[in-house]
mmCIF file of C-alpha atoms in Angstrom:
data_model
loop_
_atom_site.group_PDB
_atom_site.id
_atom_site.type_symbol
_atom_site.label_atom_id
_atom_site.label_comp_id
_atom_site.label_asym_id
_atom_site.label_seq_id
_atom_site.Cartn_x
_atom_site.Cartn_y
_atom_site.Cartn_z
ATOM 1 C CA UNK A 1 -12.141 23.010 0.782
ATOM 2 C CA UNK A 2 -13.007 22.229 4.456
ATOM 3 C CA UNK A 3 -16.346 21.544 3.011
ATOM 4 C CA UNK A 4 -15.327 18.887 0.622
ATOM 5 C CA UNK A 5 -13.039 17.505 3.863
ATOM 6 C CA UNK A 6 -16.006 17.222 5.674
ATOM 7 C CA UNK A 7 -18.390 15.090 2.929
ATOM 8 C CA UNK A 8 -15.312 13.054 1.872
ATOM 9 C CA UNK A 9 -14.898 12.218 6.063
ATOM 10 C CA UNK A 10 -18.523 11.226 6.095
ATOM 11 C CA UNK A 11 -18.429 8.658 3.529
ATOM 12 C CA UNK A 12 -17.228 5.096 3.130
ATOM 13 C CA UNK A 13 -13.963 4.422 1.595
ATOM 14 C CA UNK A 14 -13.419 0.937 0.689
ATOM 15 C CA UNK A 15 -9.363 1.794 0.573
ATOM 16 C CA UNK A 16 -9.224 4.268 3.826
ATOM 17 C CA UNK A 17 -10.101 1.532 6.513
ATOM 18 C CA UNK A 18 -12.430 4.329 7.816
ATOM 19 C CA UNK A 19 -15.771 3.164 8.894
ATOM 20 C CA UNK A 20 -18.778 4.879 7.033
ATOM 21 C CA UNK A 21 -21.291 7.597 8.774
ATOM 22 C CA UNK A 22 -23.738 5.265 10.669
ATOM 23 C CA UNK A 23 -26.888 4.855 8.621
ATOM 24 C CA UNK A 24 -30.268 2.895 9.589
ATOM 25 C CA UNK A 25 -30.261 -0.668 8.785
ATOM 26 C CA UNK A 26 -32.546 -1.125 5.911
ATOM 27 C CA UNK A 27 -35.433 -3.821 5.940
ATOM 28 C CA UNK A 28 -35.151 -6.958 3.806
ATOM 29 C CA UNK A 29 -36.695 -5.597 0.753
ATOM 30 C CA UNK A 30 -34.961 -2.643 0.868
ATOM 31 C CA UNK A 31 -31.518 -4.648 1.250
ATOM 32 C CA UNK A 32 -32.219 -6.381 -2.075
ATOM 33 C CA UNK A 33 -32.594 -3.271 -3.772
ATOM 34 C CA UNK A 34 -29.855 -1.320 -2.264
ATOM 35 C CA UNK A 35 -27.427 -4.707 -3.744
ATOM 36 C CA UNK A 36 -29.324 -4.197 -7.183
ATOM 37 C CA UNK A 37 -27.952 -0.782 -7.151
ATOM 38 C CA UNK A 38 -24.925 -1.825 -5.958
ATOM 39 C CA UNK A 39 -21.209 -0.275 -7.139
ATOM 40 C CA UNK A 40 -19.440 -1.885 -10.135
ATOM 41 C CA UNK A 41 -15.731 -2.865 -8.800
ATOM 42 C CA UNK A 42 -14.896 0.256 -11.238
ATOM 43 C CA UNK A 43 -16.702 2.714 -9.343
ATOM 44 C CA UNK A 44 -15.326 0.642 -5.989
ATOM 45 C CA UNK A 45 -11.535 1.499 -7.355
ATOM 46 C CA UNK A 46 -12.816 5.072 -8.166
ATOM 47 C CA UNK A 47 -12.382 5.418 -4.461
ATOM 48 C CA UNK A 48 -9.320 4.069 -3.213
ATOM 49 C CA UNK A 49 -6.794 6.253 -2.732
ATOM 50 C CA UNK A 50 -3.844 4.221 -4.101
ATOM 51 C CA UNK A 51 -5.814 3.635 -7.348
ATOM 52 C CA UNK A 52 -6.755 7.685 -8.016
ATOM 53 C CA UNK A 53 -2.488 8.255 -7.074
ATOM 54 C CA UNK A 54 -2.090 5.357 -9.178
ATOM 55 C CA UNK A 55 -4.604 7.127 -12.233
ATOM 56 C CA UNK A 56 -3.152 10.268 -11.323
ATOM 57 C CA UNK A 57 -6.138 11.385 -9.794
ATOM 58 C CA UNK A 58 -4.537 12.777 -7.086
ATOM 59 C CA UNK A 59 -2.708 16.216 -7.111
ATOM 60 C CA UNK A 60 -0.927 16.244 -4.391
ATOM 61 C CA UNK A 61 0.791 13.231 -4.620
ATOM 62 C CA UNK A 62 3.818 13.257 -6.623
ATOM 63 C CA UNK A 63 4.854 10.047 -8.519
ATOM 64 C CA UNK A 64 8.459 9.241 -8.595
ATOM 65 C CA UNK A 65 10.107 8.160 -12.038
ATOM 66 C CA UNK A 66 8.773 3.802 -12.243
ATOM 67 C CA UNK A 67 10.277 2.132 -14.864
ATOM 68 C CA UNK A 68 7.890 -0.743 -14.385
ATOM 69 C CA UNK A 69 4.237 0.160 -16.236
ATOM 70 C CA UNK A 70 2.154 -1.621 -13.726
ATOM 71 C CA UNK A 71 3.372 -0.256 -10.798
ATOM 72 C CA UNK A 72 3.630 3.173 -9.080
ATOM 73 C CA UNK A 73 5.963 4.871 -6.850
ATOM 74 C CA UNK A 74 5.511 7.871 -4.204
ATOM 75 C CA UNK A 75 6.764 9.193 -1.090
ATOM 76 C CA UNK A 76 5.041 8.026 2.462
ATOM 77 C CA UNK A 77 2.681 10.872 3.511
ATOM 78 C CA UNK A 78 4.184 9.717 7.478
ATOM 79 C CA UNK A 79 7.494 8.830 6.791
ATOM 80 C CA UNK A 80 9.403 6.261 9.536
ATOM 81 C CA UNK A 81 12.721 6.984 7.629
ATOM 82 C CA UNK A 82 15.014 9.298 5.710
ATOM 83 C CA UNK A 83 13.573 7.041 2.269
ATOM 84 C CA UNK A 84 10.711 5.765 2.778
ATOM 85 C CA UNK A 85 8.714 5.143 -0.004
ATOM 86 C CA UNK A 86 5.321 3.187 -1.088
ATOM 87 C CA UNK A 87 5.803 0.615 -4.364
ATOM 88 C CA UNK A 88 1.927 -0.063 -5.706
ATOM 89 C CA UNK A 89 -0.041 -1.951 -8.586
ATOM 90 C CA UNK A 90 -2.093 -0.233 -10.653
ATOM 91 C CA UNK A 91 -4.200 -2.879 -10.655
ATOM 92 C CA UNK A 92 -6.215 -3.376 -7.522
ATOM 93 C CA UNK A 93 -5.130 -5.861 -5.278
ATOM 94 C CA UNK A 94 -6.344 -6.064 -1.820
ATOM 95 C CA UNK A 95 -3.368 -6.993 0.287
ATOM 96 C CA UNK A 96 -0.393 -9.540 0.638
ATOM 97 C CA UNK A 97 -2.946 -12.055 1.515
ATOM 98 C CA UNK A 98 -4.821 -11.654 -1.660
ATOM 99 C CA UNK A 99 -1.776 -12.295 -3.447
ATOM 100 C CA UNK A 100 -1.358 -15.948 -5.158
ATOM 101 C CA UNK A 101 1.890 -18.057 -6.058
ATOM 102 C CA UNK A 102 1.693 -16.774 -9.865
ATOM 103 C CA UNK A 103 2.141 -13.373 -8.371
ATOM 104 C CA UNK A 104 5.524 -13.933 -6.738
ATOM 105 C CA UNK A 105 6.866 -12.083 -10.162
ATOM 106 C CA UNK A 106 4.717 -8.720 -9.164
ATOM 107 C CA UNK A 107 6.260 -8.964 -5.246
ATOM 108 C CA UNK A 108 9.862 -9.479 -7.244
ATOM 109 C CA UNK A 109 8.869 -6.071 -9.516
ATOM 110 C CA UNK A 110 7.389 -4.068 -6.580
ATOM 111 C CA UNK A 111 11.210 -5.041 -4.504
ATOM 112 C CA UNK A 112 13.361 -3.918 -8.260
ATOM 113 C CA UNK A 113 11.753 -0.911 -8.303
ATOM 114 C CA UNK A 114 11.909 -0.098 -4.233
ATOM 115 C CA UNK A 115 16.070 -0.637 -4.825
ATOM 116 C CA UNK A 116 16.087 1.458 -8.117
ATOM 117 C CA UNK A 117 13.990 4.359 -5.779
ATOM 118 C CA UNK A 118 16.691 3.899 -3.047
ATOM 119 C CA UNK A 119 19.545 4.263 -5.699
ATOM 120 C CA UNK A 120 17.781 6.809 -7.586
ATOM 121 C CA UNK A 121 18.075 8.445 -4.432
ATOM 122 C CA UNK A 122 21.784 8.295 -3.478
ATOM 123 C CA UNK A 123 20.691 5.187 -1.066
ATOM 124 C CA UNK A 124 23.028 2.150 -1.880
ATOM 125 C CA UNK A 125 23.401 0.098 1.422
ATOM 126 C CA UNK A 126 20.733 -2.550 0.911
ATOM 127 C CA UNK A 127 21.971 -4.192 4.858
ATOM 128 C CA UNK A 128 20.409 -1.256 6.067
ATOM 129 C CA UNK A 129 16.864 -1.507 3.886
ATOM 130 C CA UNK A 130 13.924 -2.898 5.057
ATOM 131 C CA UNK A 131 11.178 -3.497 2.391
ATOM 132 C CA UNK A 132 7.671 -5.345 3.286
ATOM 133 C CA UNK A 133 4.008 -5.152 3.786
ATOM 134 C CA UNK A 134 0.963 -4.414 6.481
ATOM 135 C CA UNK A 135 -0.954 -7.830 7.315
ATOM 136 C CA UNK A 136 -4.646 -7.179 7.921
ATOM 137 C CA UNK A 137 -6.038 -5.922 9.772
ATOM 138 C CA UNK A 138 -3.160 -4.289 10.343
ATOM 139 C CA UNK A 139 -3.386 -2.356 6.533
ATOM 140 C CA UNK A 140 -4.321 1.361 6.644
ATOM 141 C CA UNK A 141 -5.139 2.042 2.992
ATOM 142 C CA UNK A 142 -6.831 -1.913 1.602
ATOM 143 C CA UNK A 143 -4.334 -1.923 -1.366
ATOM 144 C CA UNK A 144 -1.582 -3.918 -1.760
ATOM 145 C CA UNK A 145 1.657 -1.477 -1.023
ATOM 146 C CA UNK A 146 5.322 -2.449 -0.350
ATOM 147 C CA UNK A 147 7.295 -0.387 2.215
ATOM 148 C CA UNK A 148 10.730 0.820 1.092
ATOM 149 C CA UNK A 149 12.416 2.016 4.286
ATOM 150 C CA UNK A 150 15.891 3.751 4.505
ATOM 151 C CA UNK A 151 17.821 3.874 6.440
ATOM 152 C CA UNK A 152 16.284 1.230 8.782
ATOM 153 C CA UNK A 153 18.683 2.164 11.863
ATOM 154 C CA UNK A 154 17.287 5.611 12.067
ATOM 155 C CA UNK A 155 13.573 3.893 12.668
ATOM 156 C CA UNK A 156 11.973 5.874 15.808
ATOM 157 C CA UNK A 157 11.132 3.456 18.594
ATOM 158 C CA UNK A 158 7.278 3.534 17.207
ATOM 159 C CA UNK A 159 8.559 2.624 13.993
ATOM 160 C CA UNK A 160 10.218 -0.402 14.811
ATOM 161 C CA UNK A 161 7.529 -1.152 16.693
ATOM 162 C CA UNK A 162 4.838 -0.748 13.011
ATOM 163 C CA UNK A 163 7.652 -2.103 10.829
ATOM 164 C CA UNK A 164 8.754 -5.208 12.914
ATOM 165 C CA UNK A 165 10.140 -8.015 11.309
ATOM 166 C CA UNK A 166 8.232 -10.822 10.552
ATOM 167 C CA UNK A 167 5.317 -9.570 13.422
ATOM 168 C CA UNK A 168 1.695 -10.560 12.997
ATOM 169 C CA UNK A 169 1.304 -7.192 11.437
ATOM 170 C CA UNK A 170 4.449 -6.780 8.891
ATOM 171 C CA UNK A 171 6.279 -9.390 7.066
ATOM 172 C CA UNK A 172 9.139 -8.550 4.961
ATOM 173 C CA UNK A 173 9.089 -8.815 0.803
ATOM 174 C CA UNK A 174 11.401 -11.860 1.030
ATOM 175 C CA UNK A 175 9.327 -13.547 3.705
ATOM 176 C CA UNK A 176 6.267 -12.902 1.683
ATOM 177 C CA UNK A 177 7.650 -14.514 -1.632
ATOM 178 C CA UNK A 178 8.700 -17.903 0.651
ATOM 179 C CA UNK A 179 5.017 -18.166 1.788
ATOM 180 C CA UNK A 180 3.889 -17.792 -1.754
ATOM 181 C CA UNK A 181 6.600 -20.428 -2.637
ATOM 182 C CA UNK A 182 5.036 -23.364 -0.513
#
């Protein structure tokens, strides 16, 4: 197990935001053929973490009940709050800057099914909710991933600090769907 740690440590993750083991550059020649050879976007998914939870691919990760068929739920592996929870596409998308106006319906899904997790979960005062996403660089895992976060008055003072309103590095759903708007 430590062993399998170890390899999956030394290798590039196109989801983690962890750099790959440094490697020699390769000559010219050798660049051409090394983009011949080259991943298929399947193989590229095969490797994000978000897309194995999403496949199921991922054991220790427990999806919560999603009534929505293209979208996951699970609970934060660091949790800032009591509920905090992750809403993600199936479907591979990079981040909220990938996202284009005739995808303001998935951001609108990905918010439903945050409040039905909240509810689901005893959690009815929406005042005290705060729901967005990471703005790279500032994304850990390089798959879109809305932040359900419950209650938000009981955010540490680090927390606040990650889940800020409107920063340079988190925007909130609604503020997100306005920019996709104009």
């Amino acid at each position: 197990m430590a062993e399998e740690r170890q390899a999956r440590s030394t290798k590039s993750d196109p989801c983690s935001g962890a750099p790959a083991a440094a490697e020699p550059t390769p000559s010219s020649s050798e660049a051409a053929g090394v983009a011949a050879k080259s991943p298929e976007p399947e193989d590229y998914h095969s490797k994000c973490v978000f897309c194995r939870i999403a496949r199921q691919q991922e054991a220790g990760t427990e999806l919560l009940h999603c009534e929505n068929e293209d979208l996951v739920c699970f609970k934060d592996i660091k949790p800032a709050a009591p509920h905090h929870y992750l809403v993600v596409p199936k479907k591979h998308i990079g981040n909220c800057r990938d996202l284009k106006k005739d995808q303001i319906e998935l951001v609108e899904n990905m918010v439903a099914v945050g409040k039905t997790i909240l509810e689901r979960n005893n959690f009815t005062d929406f005042k005290n909710v705060r729901m967005g996403f990471h703005v790279p660089p500032f994304c850990s895992i390089s798959h879109l991933h809305l932040h359900v976060m419950a209650p938000v008055d009981q955010l540490g003072f680090v927390s606040k600090l990650v889940y800020r309103v409107n920063s340079y590095w988190f925007i909130t759903a609604d503020y997100l769907i306005e920019k996709l708007r104009t």
